């Protein structure tokens, strides 16, 4: 290994020099950071093929620079950039192809963003449940889980993946599916960042022309009964319904602001599913609904460069159906002075159809994902203290919504035997620990 004070184009293999962006280049300002972190890498590499990704990994493996892999989107955890190291940015590998409209097989490169995917699929009447913002990158989400707008209807994004192309740490390019390299395929769906760089996915989309989208605001009581009723209702609701929202303090009053998505285009069916949700709180504050294509949720208007414009620190927790105690703990977090932003996502339904051993994401018996974020000047210490009431009730965590990964957060995301299997596969496919430098 070599160590240098910095990197220039002349340090790179000839084949990568035209793909390199270094400090001082006109594009560097728009490529240096993620949405949530401001960073200063030594070089950003923009490969355009699996062969160039392999060359970039072989080069990085010959140094001891920190390595970050980026699919081009938000990078909420902040791990897709760094200070002084190498960033491999896949945003130039962004093709979206409908391979077979009849079987709904879609080939998506990892550098695409979900707004572009939705726009490409819309003329075919197809959708893939994705992240909740159009600027989210495909690769980062589709190797961790993908608890999107249609999760209860069609499962996580990883549940629809049928094959993937992976570049391993030694530069080998492998196509993996249920029959070819099945252990790698298992790891790619939930712990992909541990075993390789996934450059392309084959995903089975679903046929869905129109959805219902409702904005619902309800007053939530301080004790947590509203949150418990919301969780209990969603645990038993028809699978067409998925809700994601934010818990906001407004003086002494709390508001649960929800976006409810119905995987159905019939107005009466939409009304029958969203109106009961509006009655779960102390009182209904707002209810508006409309019909539209899936792209309304992740429009191309969401696309933007990531400049560190929303610096934040994030952690998360998974829960079974909320009880008085766990709902009360969430309200305790929301009620603190300078409290974290509390986002709540409904899981269950199709997410929990798979056996917990089917993918590296193993939390197939959880119903609620709580994502908690603080903003400057608050940092990880203040966030950790604020969310402490949740841990006695939480039963896992989601890999992507964690700004400061540690052994403890790894165990929450990959508990017990699952974590041991992930670690073993990381050693098998990345024996030198190249990808560990990205975490």
PDB file of N, CA and C in Angstrom, residues 49-62 67 69 88 90 143 164-177 180-188 191-200 424-436:
ATOM      1  N   UNK A  49     -18.498   2.316 -16.748  1.00  0.00           N
ATOM      2  CA  UNK A  49     -18.701   0.902 -17.047  1.00  0.00           C
ATOM      3  C   UNK A  49     -18.229   0.078 -15.852  1.00  0.00           C
ATOM      4  N   UNK A  50     -18.653  -1.196 -15.823  1.00  0.00           N
ATOM      5  CA  UNK A  50     -18.176  -2.092 -14.772  1.00  0.00           C
ATOM      6  C   UNK A  50     -16.656  -2.230 -14.815  1.00  0.00           C
ATOM      7  N   UNK A  51     -16.089  -2.230 -16.006  1.00  0.00           N
ATOM      8  CA  UNK A  51     -14.634  -2.353 -16.118  1.00  0.00           C
ATOM      9  C   UNK A  51     -13.938  -1.175 -15.457  1.00  0.00           C
ATOM     10  N   UNK A  52     -14.499   0.018 -15.602  1.00  0.00           N
ATOM     11  CA  UNK A  52     -13.892   1.188 -14.976  1.00  0.00           C
ATOM     12  C   UNK A  52     -14.110   1.194 -13.465  1.00  0.00           C
ATOM     13  N   UNK A  53     -15.251   0.676 -13.008  1.00  0.00           N
ATOM     14  CA  UNK A  53     -15.447   0.505 -11.571  1.00  0.00           C
ATOM     15  C   UNK A  53     -14.393  -0.454 -11.016  1.00  0.00           C
ATOM     16  N   UNK A  54     -14.163  -1.552 -11.736  1.00  0.00           N
ATOM     17  CA  UNK A  54     -13.159  -2.523 -11.302  1.00  0.00           C
ATOM     18  C   UNK A  54     -11.778  -1.890 -11.233  1.00  0.00           C
ATOM     19  N   UNK A  55     -11.440  -1.074 -12.222  1.00  0.00           N
ATOM     20  CA  UNK A  55     -10.144  -0.396 -12.230  1.00  0.00           C
ATOM     21  C   UNK A  55     -10.036   0.559 -11.045  1.00  0.00           C
ATOM     22  N   UNK A  56     -11.115   1.260 -10.748  1.00  0.00           N
ATOM     23  CA  UNK A  56     -11.113   2.186  -9.611  1.00  0.00           C
ATOM     24  C   UNK A  56     -10.908   1.439  -8.294  1.00  0.00           C
ATOM     25  N   UNK A  57     -11.541   0.283  -8.142  1.00  0.00           N
ATOM     26  CA  UNK A  57     -11.383  -0.485  -6.909  1.00  0.00           C
ATOM     27  C   UNK A  57      -9.979  -1.061  -6.782  1.00  0.00           C
ATOM     28  N   UNK A  58      -9.437  -1.524  -7.895  1.00  0.00           N
ATOM     29  CA  UNK A  58      -8.069  -2.035  -7.840  1.00  0.00           C
ATOM     30  C   UNK A  58      -7.094  -0.923  -7.455  1.00  0.00           C
ATOM     31  N   UNK A  59      -7.306   0.267  -7.989  1.00  0.00           N
ATOM     32  CA  UNK A  59      -6.444   1.395  -7.620  1.00  0.00           C
ATOM     33  C   UNK A  59      -6.593   1.720  -6.137  1.00  0.00           C
ATOM     34  N   UNK A  60      -7.848   1.853  -5.674  1.00  0.00           N
ATOM     35  CA  UNK A  60      -8.079   2.183  -4.269  1.00  0.00           C
ATOM     36  C   UNK A  60      -7.473   1.132  -3.348  1.00  0.00           C
ATOM     37  N   UNK A  61      -7.546  -0.136  -3.780  1.00  0.00           N
ATOM     38  CA  UNK A  61      -6.990  -1.208  -2.965  1.00  0.00           C
ATOM     39  C   UNK A  61      -5.489  -1.136  -2.814  1.00  0.00           C
ATOM     40  N   UNK A  62      -4.815  -0.433  -3.693  1.00  0.00           N
ATOM     41  CA  UNK A  62      -3.370  -0.267  -3.612  1.00  0.00           C
ATOM     42  C   UNK A  62      -2.945   0.927  -2.793  1.00  0.00           C
ATOM     43  N   UNK A  67     -12.205   5.080   1.344  1.00  0.00           N
ATOM     44  CA  UNK A  67     -12.980   4.867   0.126  1.00  0.00           C
ATOM     45  C   UNK A  67     -14.456   5.044   0.414  1.00  0.00           C
ATOM     46  N   UNK A  69     -18.331   4.839  -1.655  1.00  0.00           N
ATOM     47  CA  UNK A  69     -19.070   4.459  -2.862  1.00  0.00           C
ATOM     48  C   UNK A  69     -20.368   5.255  -2.876  1.00  0.00           C
ATOM     49  N   UNK A  88     -15.929   6.850  -5.339  1.00  0.00           N
ATOM     50  CA  UNK A  88     -16.333   6.252  -6.610  1.00  0.00           C
ATOM     51  C   UNK A  88     -17.819   6.557  -6.785  1.00  0.00           C
ATOM     52  N   UNK A  90     -21.142   6.609  -9.038  1.00  0.00           N
ATOM     53  CA  UNK A  90     -21.723   5.832 -10.137  1.00  0.00           C
ATOM     54  C   UNK A  90     -22.758   6.610 -10.940  1.00  0.00           C
ATOM     55  N   UNK A 143     -29.537  -1.645  -2.124  1.00  0.00           N
ATOM     56  CA  UNK A 143     -28.652  -2.601  -1.468  1.00  0.00           C
ATOM     57  C   UNK A 143     -28.880  -2.629   0.039  1.00  0.00           C
ATOM     58  N   UNK A 164     -28.440  -9.189  -9.922  1.00  0.00           N
ATOM     59  CA  UNK A 164     -27.624  -7.987  -9.779  1.00  0.00           C
ATOM     60  C   UNK A 164     -26.242  -8.248 -10.352  1.00  0.00           C
ATOM     61  N   UNK A 165     -25.609  -7.178 -10.834  1.00  0.00           N
ATOM     62  CA  UNK A 165     -24.215  -7.227 -11.266  1.00  0.00           C
ATOM     63  C   UNK A 165     -23.379  -6.548 -10.191  1.00  0.00           C
ATOM     64  N   UNK A 166     -22.340  -7.241  -9.721  1.00  0.00           N
ATOM     65  CA  UNK A 166     -21.541  -6.777  -8.598  1.00  0.00           C
ATOM     66  C   UNK A 166     -20.073  -6.759  -9.006  1.00  0.00           C
ATOM     67  N   UNK A 167     -19.392  -5.661  -8.701  1.00  0.00           N
ATOM     68  CA  UNK A 167     -17.947  -5.597  -8.861  1.00  0.00           C
ATOM     69  C   UNK A 167     -17.330  -5.844  -7.492  1.00  0.00           C
ATOM     70  N   UNK A 168     -16.525  -6.898  -7.386  1.00  0.00           N
ATOM     71  CA  UNK A 168     -15.919  -7.258  -6.112  1.00  0.00           C
ATOM     72  C   UNK A 168     -14.649  -6.450  -5.864  1.00  0.00           C
ATOM     73  N   UNK A 169     -14.140  -6.528  -4.653  1.00  0.00           N
ATOM     74  CA  UNK A 169     -12.991  -5.718  -4.257  1.00  0.00           C
ATOM     75  C   UNK A 169     -11.763  -5.992  -5.113  1.00  0.00           C
ATOM     76  N   UNK A 170     -11.618  -7.228  -5.599  1.00  0.00           N
ATOM     77  CA  UNK A 170     -10.451  -7.570  -6.420  1.00  0.00           C
ATOM     78  C   UNK A 170     -10.647  -7.261  -7.897  1.00  0.00           C
ATOM     79  N   UNK A 171     -11.791  -6.651  -8.235  1.00  0.00           N
ATOM     80  CA  UNK A 171     -12.052  -6.259  -9.616  1.00  0.00           C
ATOM     81  C   UNK A 171     -12.857  -7.252 -10.414  1.00  0.00           C
ATOM     82  N   UNK A 172     -13.166  -8.406  -9.842  1.00  0.00           N
ATOM     83  CA  UNK A 172     -14.005  -9.362 -10.566  1.00  0.00           C
ATOM     84  C   UNK A 172     -15.422  -8.822 -10.714  1.00  0.00           C
ATOM     85  N   UNK A 173     -16.028  -9.099 -11.876  1.00  0.00           N
ATOM     86  CA  UNK A 173     -17.400  -8.667 -12.160  1.00  0.00           C
ATOM     87  C   UNK A 173     -18.270  -9.910 -12.162  1.00  0.00           C
ATOM     88  N   UNK A 174     -19.279  -9.924 -11.275  1.00  0.00           N
ATOM     89  CA  UNK A 174     -20.074 -11.125 -11.032  1.00  0.00           C
ATOM     90  C   UNK A 174     -21.547 -10.797 -11.224  1.00  0.00           C
ATOM     91  N   UNK A 175     -22.248 -11.669 -11.951  1.00  0.00           N
ATOM     92  CA  UNK A 175     -23.705 -11.571 -12.005  1.00  0.00           C
ATOM     93  C   UNK A 175     -24.265 -12.573 -11.007  1.00  0.00           C
ATOM     94  N   UNK A 176     -25.103 -12.098 -10.118  1.00  0.00           N
ATOM     95  CA  UNK A 176     -25.620 -12.955  -9.059  1.00  0.00           C
ATOM     96  C   UNK A 176     -27.140 -12.965  -9.067  1.00  0.00           C
ATOM     97  N   UNK A 177     -27.700 -14.138  -8.790  1.00  0.00           N
ATOM     98  CA  UNK A 177     -29.141 -14.284  -8.619  1.00  0.00           C
ATOM     99  C   UNK A 177     -29.375 -15.483  -7.700  1.00  0.00           C
ATOM    100  N   UNK A 180     -27.050 -18.350  -9.045  1.00  0.00           N
ATOM    101  CA  UNK A 180     -25.642 -18.071  -9.293  1.00  0.00           C
ATOM    102  C   UNK A 180     -25.108 -17.184  -8.164  1.00  0.00           C
ATOM    103  N   UNK A 181     -24.134 -17.700  -7.435  1.00  0.00           N
ATOM    104  CA  UNK A 181     -23.601 -16.988  -6.260  1.00  0.00           C
ATOM    105  C   UNK A 181     -24.746 -16.603  -5.311  1.00  0.00           C
ATOM    106  N   UNK A 182     -25.538 -17.590  -4.857  1.00  0.00           N
ATOM    107  CA  UNK A 182     -26.709 -17.251  -4.035  1.00  0.00           C
ATOM    108  C   UNK A 182     -26.365 -16.576  -2.713  1.00  0.00           C
ATOM    109  N   UNK A 183     -25.201 -16.861  -2.137  1.00  0.00           N
ATOM    110  CA  UNK A 183     -24.826 -16.193  -0.891  1.00  0.00           C
ATOM    111  C   UNK A 183     -24.557 -14.705  -1.133  1.00  0.00           C
ATOM    112  N   UNK A 184     -23.936 -14.404  -2.251  1.00  0.00           N
ATOM    113  CA  UNK A 184     -23.719 -13.006  -2.614  1.00  0.00           C
ATOM    114  C   UNK A 184     -25.057 -12.322  -2.863  1.00  0.00           C
ATOM    115  N   UNK A 185     -25.976 -13.016  -3.521  1.00  0.00           N
ATOM    116  CA  UNK A 185     -27.301 -12.456  -3.792  1.00  0.00           C
ATOM    117  C   UNK A 185     -28.038 -12.171  -2.489  1.00  0.00           C
ATOM    118  N   UNK A 186     -27.885 -13.060  -1.511  1.00  0.00           N
ATOM    119  CA  UNK A 186     -28.495 -12.835  -0.199  1.00  0.00           C
ATOM    120  C   UNK A 186     -27.935 -11.557   0.420  1.00  0.00           C
ATOM    121  N   UNK A 187     -26.627 -11.394   0.390  1.00  0.00           N
ATOM    122  CA  UNK A 187     -25.991 -10.242   1.027  1.00  0.00           C
ATOM    123  C   UNK A 187     -26.312  -8.937   0.308  1.00  0.00           C
ATOM    124  N   UNK A 188     -26.370  -8.976  -1.024  1.00  0.00           N
ATOM    125  CA  UNK A 188     -26.657  -7.768  -1.799  1.00  0.00           C
ATOM    126  C   UNK A 188     -27.977  -7.150  -1.361  1.00  0.00           C
ATOM    127  N   UNK A 191     -27.305  -5.873   2.701  1.00  0.00           N
ATOM    128  CA  UNK A 191     -25.958  -5.571   3.196  1.00  0.00           C
ATOM    129  C   UNK A 191     -24.991  -5.458   2.031  1.00  0.00           C
ATOM    130  N   UNK A 192     -25.469  -4.895   0.940  1.00  0.00           N
ATOM    131  CA  UNK A 192     -24.668  -4.839  -0.271  1.00  0.00           C
ATOM    132  C   UNK A 192     -23.372  -4.073  -0.112  1.00  0.00           C
ATOM    133  N   UNK A 193     -23.360  -3.048   0.764  1.00  0.00           N
ATOM    134  CA  UNK A 193     -22.149  -2.257   0.926  1.00  0.00           C
ATOM    135  C   UNK A 193     -21.017  -3.040   1.570  1.00  0.00           C
ATOM    136  N   UNK A 194     -21.308  -4.194   2.135  1.00  0.00           N
ATOM    137  CA  UNK A 194     -20.283  -5.006   2.790  1.00  0.00           C
ATOM    138  C   UNK A 194     -19.550  -5.937   1.836  1.00  0.00           C
ATOM    139  N   UNK A 195     -20.109  -6.194   0.664  1.00  0.00           N
ATOM    140  CA  UNK A 195     -19.556  -7.253  -0.187  1.00  0.00           C
ATOM    141  C   UNK A 195     -19.110  -6.794  -1.563  1.00  0.00           C
ATOM    142  N   UNK A 196     -19.504  -5.626  -2.010  1.00  0.00           N
ATOM    143  CA  UNK A 196     -19.107  -5.210  -3.349  1.00  0.00           C
ATOM    144  C   UNK A 196     -19.810  -3.939  -3.769  1.00  0.00           C
ATOM    145  N   UNK A 197     -19.568  -3.558  -5.008  1.00  0.00           N
ATOM    146  CA  UNK A 197     -20.238  -2.409  -5.608  1.00  0.00           C
ATOM    147  C   UNK A 197     -21.250  -2.937  -6.611  1.00  0.00           C
ATOM    148  N   UNK A 198     -22.509  -2.799  -6.303  1.00  0.00           N
ATOM    149  CA  UNK A 198     -23.559  -3.245  -7.228  1.00  0.00           C
ATOM    150  C   UNK A 198     -23.748  -2.153  -8.274  1.00  0.00           C
ATOM    151  N   UNK A 199     -23.587  -2.523  -9.529  1.00  0.00           N
ATOM    152  CA  UNK A 199     -23.679  -1.541 -10.610  1.00  0.00           C
ATOM    153  C   UNK A 199     -24.991  -1.624 -11.373  1.00  0.00           C
ATOM    154  N   UNK A 200     -25.708  -2.750 -11.257  1.00  0.00           N
ATOM    155  CA  UNK A 200     -26.946  -2.915 -12.041  1.00  0.00           C
ATOM    156  C   UNK A 200     -27.846  -3.913 -11.344  1.00  0.00           C
ATOM    157  N   UNK A 424     -19.126 -12.848   7.772  1.00  0.00           N
ATOM    158  CA  UNK A 424     -18.428 -13.941   7.089  1.00  0.00           C
ATOM    159  C   UNK A 424     -18.388 -13.709   5.585  1.00  0.00           C
ATOM    160  N   UNK A 425     -19.483 -13.226   5.032  1.00  0.00           N
ATOM    161  CA  UNK A 425     -19.517 -12.979   3.590  1.00  0.00           C
ATOM    162  C   UNK A 425     -18.662 -11.771   3.228  1.00  0.00           C
ATOM    163  N   UNK A 426     -18.597 -10.775   4.094  1.00  0.00           N
ATOM    164  CA  UNK A 426     -17.712  -9.643   3.842  1.00  0.00           C
ATOM    165  C   UNK A 426     -16.260 -10.112   3.791  1.00  0.00           C
ATOM    166  N   UNK A 427     -15.887 -11.008   4.684  1.00  0.00           N
ATOM    167  CA  UNK A 427     -14.525 -11.548   4.671  1.00  0.00           C
ATOM    168  C   UNK A 427     -14.276 -12.384   3.421  1.00  0.00           C
ATOM    169  N   UNK A 428     -15.287 -13.120   3.013  1.00  0.00           N
ATOM    170  CA  UNK A 428     -15.147 -13.985   1.826  1.00  0.00           C
ATOM    171  C   UNK A 428     -14.996 -13.178   0.549  1.00  0.00           C
ATOM    172  N   UNK A 429     -15.818 -12.159   0.377  1.00  0.00           N
ATOM    173  CA  UNK A 429     -15.816 -11.408  -0.876  1.00  0.00           C
ATOM    174  C   UNK A 429     -14.905 -10.182  -0.839  1.00  0.00           C
ATOM    175  N   UNK A 430     -14.505  -9.767   0.346  1.00  0.00           N
ATOM    176  CA  UNK A 430     -13.628  -8.595   0.487  1.00  0.00           C
ATOM    177  C   UNK A 430     -12.580  -8.891   1.562  1.00  0.00           C
ATOM    178  N   UNK A 431     -11.699  -9.853   1.313  1.00  0.00           N
ATOM    179  CA  UNK A 431     -10.768 -10.289   2.368  1.00  0.00           C
ATOM    180  C   UNK A 431      -9.809  -9.212   2.837  1.00  0.00           C
ATOM    181  N   UNK A 432      -9.531  -8.207   2.027  1.00  0.00           N
ATOM    182  CA  UNK A 432      -8.614  -7.143   2.446  1.00  0.00           C
ATOM    183  C   UNK A 432      -9.311  -6.007   3.180  1.00  0.00           C
ATOM    184  N   UNK A 433     -10.637  -6.061   3.280  1.00  0.00           N
ATOM    185  CA  UNK A 433     -11.371  -5.027   3.997  1.00  0.00           C
ATOM    186  C   UNK A 433     -11.489  -3.711   3.266  1.00  0.00           C
ATOM    187  N   UNK A 434     -11.442  -3.747   1.937  1.00  0.00           N
ATOM    188  CA  UNK A 434     -11.527  -2.507   1.165  1.00  0.00           C
ATOM    189  C   UNK A 434     -12.814  -1.752   1.460  1.00  0.00           C
ATOM    190  N   UNK A 435     -13.956  -2.448   1.454  1.00  0.00           N
ATOM    191  CA  UNK A 435     -15.232  -1.769   1.648  1.00  0.00           C
ATOM    192  C   UNK A 435     -15.461  -1.358   3.086  1.00  0.00           C
ATOM    193  N   UNK A 436     -14.712  -1.940   4.022  1.00  0.00           N
ATOM    194  CA  UNK A 436     -14.812  -1.493   5.413  1.00  0.00           C
ATOM    195  C   UNK A 436     -14.318  -0.061   5.540  1.00  0.00           C
TER     196      UNK A 436
END
